[in-house]
Coordinates of C-alpha atoms in Angstrom, one line a residue:
X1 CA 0.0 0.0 0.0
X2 CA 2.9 2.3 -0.2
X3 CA 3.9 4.2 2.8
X4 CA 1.3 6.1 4.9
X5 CA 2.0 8.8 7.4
X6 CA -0.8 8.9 9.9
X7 CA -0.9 11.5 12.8
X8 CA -3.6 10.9 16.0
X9 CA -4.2 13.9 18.1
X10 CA -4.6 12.3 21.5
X11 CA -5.8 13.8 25.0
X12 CA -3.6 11.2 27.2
X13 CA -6.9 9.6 27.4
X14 CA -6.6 5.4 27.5
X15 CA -6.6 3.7 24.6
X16 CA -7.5 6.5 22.2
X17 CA -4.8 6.6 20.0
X18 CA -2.7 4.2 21.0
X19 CA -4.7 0.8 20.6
X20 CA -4.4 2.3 16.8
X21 CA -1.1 2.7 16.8
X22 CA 0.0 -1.0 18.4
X23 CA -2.3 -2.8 15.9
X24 CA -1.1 -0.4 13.2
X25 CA 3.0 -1.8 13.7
X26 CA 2.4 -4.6 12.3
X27 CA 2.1 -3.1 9.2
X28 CA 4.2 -0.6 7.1
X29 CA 2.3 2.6 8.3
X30 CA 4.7 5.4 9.7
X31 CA 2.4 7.0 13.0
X32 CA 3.1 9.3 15.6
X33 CA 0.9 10.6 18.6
X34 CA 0.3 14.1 19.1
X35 CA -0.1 14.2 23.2
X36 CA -0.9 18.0 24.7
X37 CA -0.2 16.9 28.3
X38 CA 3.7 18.1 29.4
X39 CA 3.7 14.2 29.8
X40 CA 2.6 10.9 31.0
X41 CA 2.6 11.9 34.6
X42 CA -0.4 14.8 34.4
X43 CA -3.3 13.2 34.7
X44 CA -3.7 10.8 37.3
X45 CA -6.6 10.8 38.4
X46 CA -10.3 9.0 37.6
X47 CA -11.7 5.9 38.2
X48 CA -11.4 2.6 36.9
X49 CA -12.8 1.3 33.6
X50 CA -14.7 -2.3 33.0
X51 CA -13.6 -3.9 29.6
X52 CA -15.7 -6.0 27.7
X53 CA -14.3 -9.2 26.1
X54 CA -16.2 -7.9 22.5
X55 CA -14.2 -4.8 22.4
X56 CA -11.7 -3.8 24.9
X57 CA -10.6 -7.1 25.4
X58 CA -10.4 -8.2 22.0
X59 CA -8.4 -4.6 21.3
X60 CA -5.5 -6.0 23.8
X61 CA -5.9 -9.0 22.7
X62 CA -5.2 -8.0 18.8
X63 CA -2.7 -5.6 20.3
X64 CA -0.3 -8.2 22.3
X65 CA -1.3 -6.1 25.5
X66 CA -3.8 -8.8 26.9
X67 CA -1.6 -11.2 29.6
X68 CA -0.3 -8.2 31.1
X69 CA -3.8 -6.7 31.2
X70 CA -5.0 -9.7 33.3
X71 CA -2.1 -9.2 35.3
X72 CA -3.8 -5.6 36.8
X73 CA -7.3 -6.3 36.2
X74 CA -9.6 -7.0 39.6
X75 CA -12.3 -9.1 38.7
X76 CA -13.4 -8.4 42.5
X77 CA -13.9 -5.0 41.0
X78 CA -16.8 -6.2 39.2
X79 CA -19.2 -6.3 42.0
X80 CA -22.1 -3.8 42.4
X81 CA -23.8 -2.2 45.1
X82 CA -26.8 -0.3 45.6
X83 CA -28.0 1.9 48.5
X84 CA -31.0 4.3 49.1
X85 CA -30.5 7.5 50.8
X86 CA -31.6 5.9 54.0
X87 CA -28.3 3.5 54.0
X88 CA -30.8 0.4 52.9
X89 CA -29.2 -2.3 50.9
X90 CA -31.1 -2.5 47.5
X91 CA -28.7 -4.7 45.7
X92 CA -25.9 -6.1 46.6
X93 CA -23.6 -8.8 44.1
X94 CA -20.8 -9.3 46.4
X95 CA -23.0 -10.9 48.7
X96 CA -23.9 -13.9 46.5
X97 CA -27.3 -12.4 45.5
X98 CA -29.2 -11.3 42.4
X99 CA -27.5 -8.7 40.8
X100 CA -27.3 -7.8 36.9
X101 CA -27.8 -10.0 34.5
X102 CA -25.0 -12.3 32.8
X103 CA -24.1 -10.1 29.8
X104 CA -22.6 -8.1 32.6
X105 CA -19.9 -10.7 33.3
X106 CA -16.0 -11.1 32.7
X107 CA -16.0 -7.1 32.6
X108 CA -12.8 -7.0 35.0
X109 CA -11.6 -3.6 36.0
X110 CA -8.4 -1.4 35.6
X111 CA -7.4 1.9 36.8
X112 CA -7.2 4.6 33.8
X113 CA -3.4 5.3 34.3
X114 CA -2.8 1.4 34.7
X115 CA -4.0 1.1 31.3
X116 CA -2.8 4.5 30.0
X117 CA 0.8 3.6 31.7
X118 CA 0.2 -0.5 29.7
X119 CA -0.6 1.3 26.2
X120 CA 2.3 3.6 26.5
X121 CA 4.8 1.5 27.4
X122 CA 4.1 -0.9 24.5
X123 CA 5.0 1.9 22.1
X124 CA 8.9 2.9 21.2
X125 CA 9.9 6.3 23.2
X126 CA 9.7 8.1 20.0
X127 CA 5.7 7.6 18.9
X128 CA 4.8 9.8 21.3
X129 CA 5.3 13.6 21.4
X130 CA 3.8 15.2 24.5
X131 CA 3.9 19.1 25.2
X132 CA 1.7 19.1 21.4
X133 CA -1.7 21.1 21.8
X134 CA -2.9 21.3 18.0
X135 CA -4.1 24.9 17.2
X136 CA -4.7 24.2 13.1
X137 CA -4.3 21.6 10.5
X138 CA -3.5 23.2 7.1
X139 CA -3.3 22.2 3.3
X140 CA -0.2 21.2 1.7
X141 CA 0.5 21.8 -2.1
X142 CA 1.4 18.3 -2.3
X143 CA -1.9 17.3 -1.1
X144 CA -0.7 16.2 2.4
X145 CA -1.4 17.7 5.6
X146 CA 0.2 20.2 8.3
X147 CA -0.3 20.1 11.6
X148 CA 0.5 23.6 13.7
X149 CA 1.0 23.5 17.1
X150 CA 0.2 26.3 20.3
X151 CA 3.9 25.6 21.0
X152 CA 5.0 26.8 17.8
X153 CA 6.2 23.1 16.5
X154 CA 5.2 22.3 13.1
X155 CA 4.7 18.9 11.5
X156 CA 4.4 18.3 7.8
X157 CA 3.9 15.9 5.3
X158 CA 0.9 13.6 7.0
X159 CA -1.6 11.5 4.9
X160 CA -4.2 11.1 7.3
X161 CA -5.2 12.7 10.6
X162 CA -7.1 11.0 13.4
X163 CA -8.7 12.7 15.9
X164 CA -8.5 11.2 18.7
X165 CA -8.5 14.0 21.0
X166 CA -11.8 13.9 23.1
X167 CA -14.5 15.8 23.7
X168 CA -13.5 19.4 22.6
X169 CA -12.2 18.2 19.8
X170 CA -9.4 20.7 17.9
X171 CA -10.0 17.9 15.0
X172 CA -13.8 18.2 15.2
X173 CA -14.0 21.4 13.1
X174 CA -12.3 20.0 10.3
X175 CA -15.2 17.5 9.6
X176 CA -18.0 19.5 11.5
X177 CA -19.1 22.5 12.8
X178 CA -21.6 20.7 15.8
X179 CA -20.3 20.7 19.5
X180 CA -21.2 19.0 22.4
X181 CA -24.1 20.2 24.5
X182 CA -24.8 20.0 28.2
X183 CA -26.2 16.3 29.6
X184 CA -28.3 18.2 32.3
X185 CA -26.1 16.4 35.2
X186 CA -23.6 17.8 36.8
X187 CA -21.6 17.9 40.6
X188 CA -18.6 17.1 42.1
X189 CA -15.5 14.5 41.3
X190 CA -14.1 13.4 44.4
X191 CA -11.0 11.0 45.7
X192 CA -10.6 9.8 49.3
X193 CA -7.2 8.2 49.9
X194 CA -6.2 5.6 52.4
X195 CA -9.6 5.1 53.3
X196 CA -9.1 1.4 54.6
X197 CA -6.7 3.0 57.5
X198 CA -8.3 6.5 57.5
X199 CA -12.6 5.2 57.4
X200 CA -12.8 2.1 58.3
X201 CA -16.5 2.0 57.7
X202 CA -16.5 4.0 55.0
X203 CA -14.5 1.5 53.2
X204 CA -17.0 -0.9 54.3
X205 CA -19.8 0.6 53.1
X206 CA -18.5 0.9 49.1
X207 CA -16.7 -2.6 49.2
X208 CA -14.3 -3.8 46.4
X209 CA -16.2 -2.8 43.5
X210 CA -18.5 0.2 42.5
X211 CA -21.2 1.2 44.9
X212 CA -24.4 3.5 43.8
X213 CA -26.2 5.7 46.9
X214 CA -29.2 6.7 44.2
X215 CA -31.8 9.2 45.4
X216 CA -34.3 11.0 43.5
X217 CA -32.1 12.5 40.5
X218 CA -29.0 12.1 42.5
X219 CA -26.0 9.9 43.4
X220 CA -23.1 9.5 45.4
X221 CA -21.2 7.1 42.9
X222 CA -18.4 5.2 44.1
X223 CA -15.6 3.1 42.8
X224 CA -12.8 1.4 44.8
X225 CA -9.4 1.5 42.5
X226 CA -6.1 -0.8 42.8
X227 CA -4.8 1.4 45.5
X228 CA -7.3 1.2 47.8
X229 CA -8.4 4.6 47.4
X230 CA -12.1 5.6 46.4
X231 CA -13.3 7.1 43.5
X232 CA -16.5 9.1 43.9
X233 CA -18.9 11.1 41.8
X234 CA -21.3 13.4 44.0
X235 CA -23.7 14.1 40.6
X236 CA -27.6 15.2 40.6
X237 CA -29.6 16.5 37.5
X238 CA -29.0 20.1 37.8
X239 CA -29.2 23.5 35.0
X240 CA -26.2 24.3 33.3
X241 CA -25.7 27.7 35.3
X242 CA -25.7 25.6 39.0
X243 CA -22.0 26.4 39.6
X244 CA -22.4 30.0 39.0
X245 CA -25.5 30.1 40.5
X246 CA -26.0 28.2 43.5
X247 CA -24.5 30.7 45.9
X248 CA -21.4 28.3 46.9
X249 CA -18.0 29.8 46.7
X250 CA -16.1 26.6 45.4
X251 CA -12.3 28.1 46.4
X252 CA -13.6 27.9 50.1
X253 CA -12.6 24.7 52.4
X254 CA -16.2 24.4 53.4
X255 CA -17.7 24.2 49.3
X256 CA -18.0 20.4 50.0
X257 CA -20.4 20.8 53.4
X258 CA -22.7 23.4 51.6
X259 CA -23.0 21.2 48.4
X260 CA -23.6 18.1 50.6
X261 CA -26.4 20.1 53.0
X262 CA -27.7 21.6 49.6
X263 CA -28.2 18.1 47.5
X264 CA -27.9 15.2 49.1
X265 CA -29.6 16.3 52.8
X266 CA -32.0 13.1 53.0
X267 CA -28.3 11.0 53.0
X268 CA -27.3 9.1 55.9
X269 CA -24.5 10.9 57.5
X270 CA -22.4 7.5 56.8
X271 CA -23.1 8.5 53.1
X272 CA -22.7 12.1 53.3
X273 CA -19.1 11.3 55.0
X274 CA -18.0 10.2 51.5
X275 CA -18.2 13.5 50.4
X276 CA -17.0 15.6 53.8
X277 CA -14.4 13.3 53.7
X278 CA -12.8 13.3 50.5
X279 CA -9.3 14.9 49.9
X280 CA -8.9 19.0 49.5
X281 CA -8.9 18.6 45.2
X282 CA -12.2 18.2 44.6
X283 CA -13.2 19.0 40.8
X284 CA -16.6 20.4 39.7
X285 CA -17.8 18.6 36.5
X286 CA -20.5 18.9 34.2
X287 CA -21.4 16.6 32.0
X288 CA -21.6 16.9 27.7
X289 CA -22.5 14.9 25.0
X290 CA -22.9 14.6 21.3
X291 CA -26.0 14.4 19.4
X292 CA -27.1 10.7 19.4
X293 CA -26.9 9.7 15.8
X294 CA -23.8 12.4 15.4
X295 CA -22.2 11.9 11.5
X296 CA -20.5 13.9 9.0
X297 CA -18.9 14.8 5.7
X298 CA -16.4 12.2 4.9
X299 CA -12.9 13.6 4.7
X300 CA -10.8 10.8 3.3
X301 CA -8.0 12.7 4.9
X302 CA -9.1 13.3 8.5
X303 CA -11.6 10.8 10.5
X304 CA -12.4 10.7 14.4
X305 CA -12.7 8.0 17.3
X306 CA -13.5 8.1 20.8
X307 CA -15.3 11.1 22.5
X308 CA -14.0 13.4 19.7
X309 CA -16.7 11.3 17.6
X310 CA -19.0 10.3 20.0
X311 CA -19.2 11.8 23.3
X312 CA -21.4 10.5 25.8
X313 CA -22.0 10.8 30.0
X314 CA -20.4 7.4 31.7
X315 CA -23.5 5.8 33.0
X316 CA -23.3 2.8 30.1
X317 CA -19.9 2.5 31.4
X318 CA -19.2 1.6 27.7
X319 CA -17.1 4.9 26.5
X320 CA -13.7 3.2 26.6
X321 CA -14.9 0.3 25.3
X322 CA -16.4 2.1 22.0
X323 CA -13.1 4.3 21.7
X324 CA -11.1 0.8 22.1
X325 CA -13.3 -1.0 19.2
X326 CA -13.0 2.7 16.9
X327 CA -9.5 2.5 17.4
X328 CA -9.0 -1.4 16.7
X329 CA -11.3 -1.2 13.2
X330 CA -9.4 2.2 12.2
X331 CA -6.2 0.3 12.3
X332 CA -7.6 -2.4 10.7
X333 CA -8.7 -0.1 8.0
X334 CA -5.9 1.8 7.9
X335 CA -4.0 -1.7 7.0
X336 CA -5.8 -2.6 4.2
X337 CA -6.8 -6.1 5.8
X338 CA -9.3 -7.9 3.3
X339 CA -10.2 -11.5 2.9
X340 CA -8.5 -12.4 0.0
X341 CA -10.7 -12.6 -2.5
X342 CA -11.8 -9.3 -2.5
X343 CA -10.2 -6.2 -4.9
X344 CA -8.4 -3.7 -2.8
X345 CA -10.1 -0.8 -2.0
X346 CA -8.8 3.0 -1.5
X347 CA -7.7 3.8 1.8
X348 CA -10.7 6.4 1.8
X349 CA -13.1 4.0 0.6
X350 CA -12.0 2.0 3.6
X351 CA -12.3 4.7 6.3
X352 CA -15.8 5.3 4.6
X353 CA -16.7 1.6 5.5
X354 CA -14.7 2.5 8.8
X355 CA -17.1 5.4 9.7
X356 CA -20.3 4.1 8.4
X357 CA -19.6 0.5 11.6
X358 CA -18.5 3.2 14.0
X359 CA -21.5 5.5 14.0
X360 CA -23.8 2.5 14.0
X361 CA -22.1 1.2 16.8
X362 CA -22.3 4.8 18.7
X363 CA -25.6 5.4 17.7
X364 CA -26.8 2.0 19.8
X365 CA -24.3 2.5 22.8
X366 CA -25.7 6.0 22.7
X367 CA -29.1 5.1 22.8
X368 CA -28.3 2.7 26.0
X369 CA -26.2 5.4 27.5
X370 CA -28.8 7.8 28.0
X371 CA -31.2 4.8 29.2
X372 CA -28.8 3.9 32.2
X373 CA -28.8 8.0 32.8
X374 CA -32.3 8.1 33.5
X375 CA -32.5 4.9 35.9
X376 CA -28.5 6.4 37.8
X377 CA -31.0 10.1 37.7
X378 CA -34.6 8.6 38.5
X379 CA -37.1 9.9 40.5
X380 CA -37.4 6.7 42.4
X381 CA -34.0 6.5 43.0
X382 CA -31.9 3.0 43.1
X383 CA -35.3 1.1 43.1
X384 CA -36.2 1.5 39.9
X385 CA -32.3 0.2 38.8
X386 CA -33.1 -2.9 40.6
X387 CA -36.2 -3.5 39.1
X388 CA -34.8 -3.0 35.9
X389 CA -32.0 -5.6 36.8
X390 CA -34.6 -8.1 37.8
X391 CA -36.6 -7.5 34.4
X392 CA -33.8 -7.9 32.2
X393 CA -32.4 -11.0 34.3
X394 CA -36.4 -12.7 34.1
X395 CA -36.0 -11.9 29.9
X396 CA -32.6 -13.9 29.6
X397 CA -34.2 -16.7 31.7
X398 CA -37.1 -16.8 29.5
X399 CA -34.9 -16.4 26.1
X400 CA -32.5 -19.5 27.9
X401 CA -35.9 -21.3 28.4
X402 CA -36.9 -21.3 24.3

């Protein structure tokens, strides 16, 4: 196929753009990543991620990277809990008892930087240029593409350009003018460190996996990561103006009390302690997504994956999972890799095919992301989550039955 120079604008996200790049080295395609962290060490924070065997699994797996995934993935991290704002145990799997149904298993969880750290360190030092923000990406007279950088670097001569660079997108505008608009939730992202020695029962109470305190469109959303530390999303449906609004001075030590008294005041003060007693660098978030259905103009010379293409809240739990899948049939398209007896196609003809299974794909995970945001956000709180578990579980039985 000649050779190819292929650049991927990355966010040091997991998996964007460098699943892409291990599957791509086993062909002849030249590819760098464009990082626009200072380096690896920047972000290192968020919770951790369940992989799916269909998709992030099979990524690894196609990338070499799969034993040493299973050597840092906690399958006790699968478990699930669910409270009500009164502390009542609605659910609870690592007890032995009915939980979600069976497509949910062999979803083992990582940590983000374990898996960033695994996918970088699979790559030669070179691949990856970090300090790289893109500000532009310019015709050449040759027909190839120029990437201009807010530090002032340039890089020239590129075929194709992936953007891979997440939800504001500096690659986005080159194939689309839409943006991301606000999900309606919004609140606080939390971490609480050492909690097995520092709150005993604390650490108790969220267990080894994730663990869900739904109220009535609200959640204190907890997940345990590899070092014992506790990840934890304080998020209620909310306007987009609450943060500017809300009367809370967020630069005071005391923002974390007024936001816990102001949303989540019917919580147990075991489950309000999450909050009061997470570590001083506390982030507000809000939440964005792109339209379901989101498309555009082919570019045969610039494409997207990930959040850049299809940004959506967490609550499927499937966003790295889609990004890993966009990233695995890029590279596979990228190759050329055709049974044999079909004609070879243009690579543009290819990325067509490429984009046409990857919006699909969003589309549906889309669709089922914003159906797990209104049972996480329901006026009914975790019950109507259970029920929904208990549905879906009476289905399969039923299907398994025929």
């Amino acid at each position: 196929m000649g050779t190819l120079n292929i650049a991927i604008i990355g966010d040091s996200r997991p998996s964007r753009p460098h699943i892409g790049k291990a599957v791509a080295a086993q062909s002849s395609v030249s590819c760098k990543v464009f990082e626009k962290d200072v380096d690896r060490h920047v972000k290192n924070r968020g919770g951790s991620l369940d992989l799916h065997p269909e998709s992030g699994q099979r990524a690894l797996q196609e990338a070499g990277l799969f034993e040493k995934f299973k050597k840092l993935a906690r399958p006790e991290g699968e478990t699930l809990r669910i409270y009500s704002p009164d502390g009542i145990v609605l659910m609870d799997e690592s007890r032995g008892e009915s939980g979600r149904p069976e497509r949910f298993a062999n979803r083992p969880e990582i940590d983000r930087t374990q898996l960033r750290n695994l996918l970088l360190d699979s790559l030669a030092p070179e691949t990856v240029q970090w300090n790289s923000r893109l500000q532009d990406i310019r015709n050449q007279d040759d027909s190839k593409l120029t990437l201009v950088f807010t530090n002032g670097n340039e890089e020239t001569g590129f075929d194709q350009v992936v953007g891979a660079d997440g939800a504001w997108s500096r690659v986005r505008p080159s194939v689309s003018e839409t943006e991301p608009s606000y999900s309606g939730i919004s609140g606080l992202d939390c971490r609480i460190s050492d909690v097995d020695a520092r709150f005993k029962k604390l650490s108790e109470h969220v267990g080894r996996g994730m663990c869900l305190n739904l109220g009535s469109d609200k959640g204190l959303m907890c997940q345990r990561n590899s070092d014992g530390a506790i990840q934890l999303y304080a998020f209620a449906r909310l306007p987009k103006d609450w943060f500017s609004t809300c009367g809370i001075d967020f630069t005071h030590p005391n923002a974390r009390r007024e936001v816990t008294n102001m949303l989540f005041p019917e919580y147990t003060p075991l489950q309000k302690s999450i909050v009061l007693n997470s570590d001083p660098d506390t982030i507000g978030r809000q939440l964005y997504m792109l339209p379901v259905g989101f498309q555009w103009s082919h570019n045969p010379r610039t494409t997207l994956i990930g959040d850049a293409a299809h940004l959506m809240p967490p609550f499927a739990g499937v966003g790295v999972n889609v990004a890993m899948k966009d990233a695995l049939e890029l590279a596979h398209a990228i190759i050329g890799e055709k049974a044999e007896q079909e004609e070879p196609s243009s690579l543009s003809i290819r990325l067509r095919e490429f984009e046409l299974g990857m919006w699909a794909r969003a589309k549906q995970n889309a669709e089922v992301t914003i159906m797990y945001q209104d049972l996480f956000f329901h006026q009914r709180g975790g019950i109507a989550m259970v029920e929904y578990f208990a549905k879906k579980r009476q289905e399969d039985a039923q299907e398994n039955t025929i």
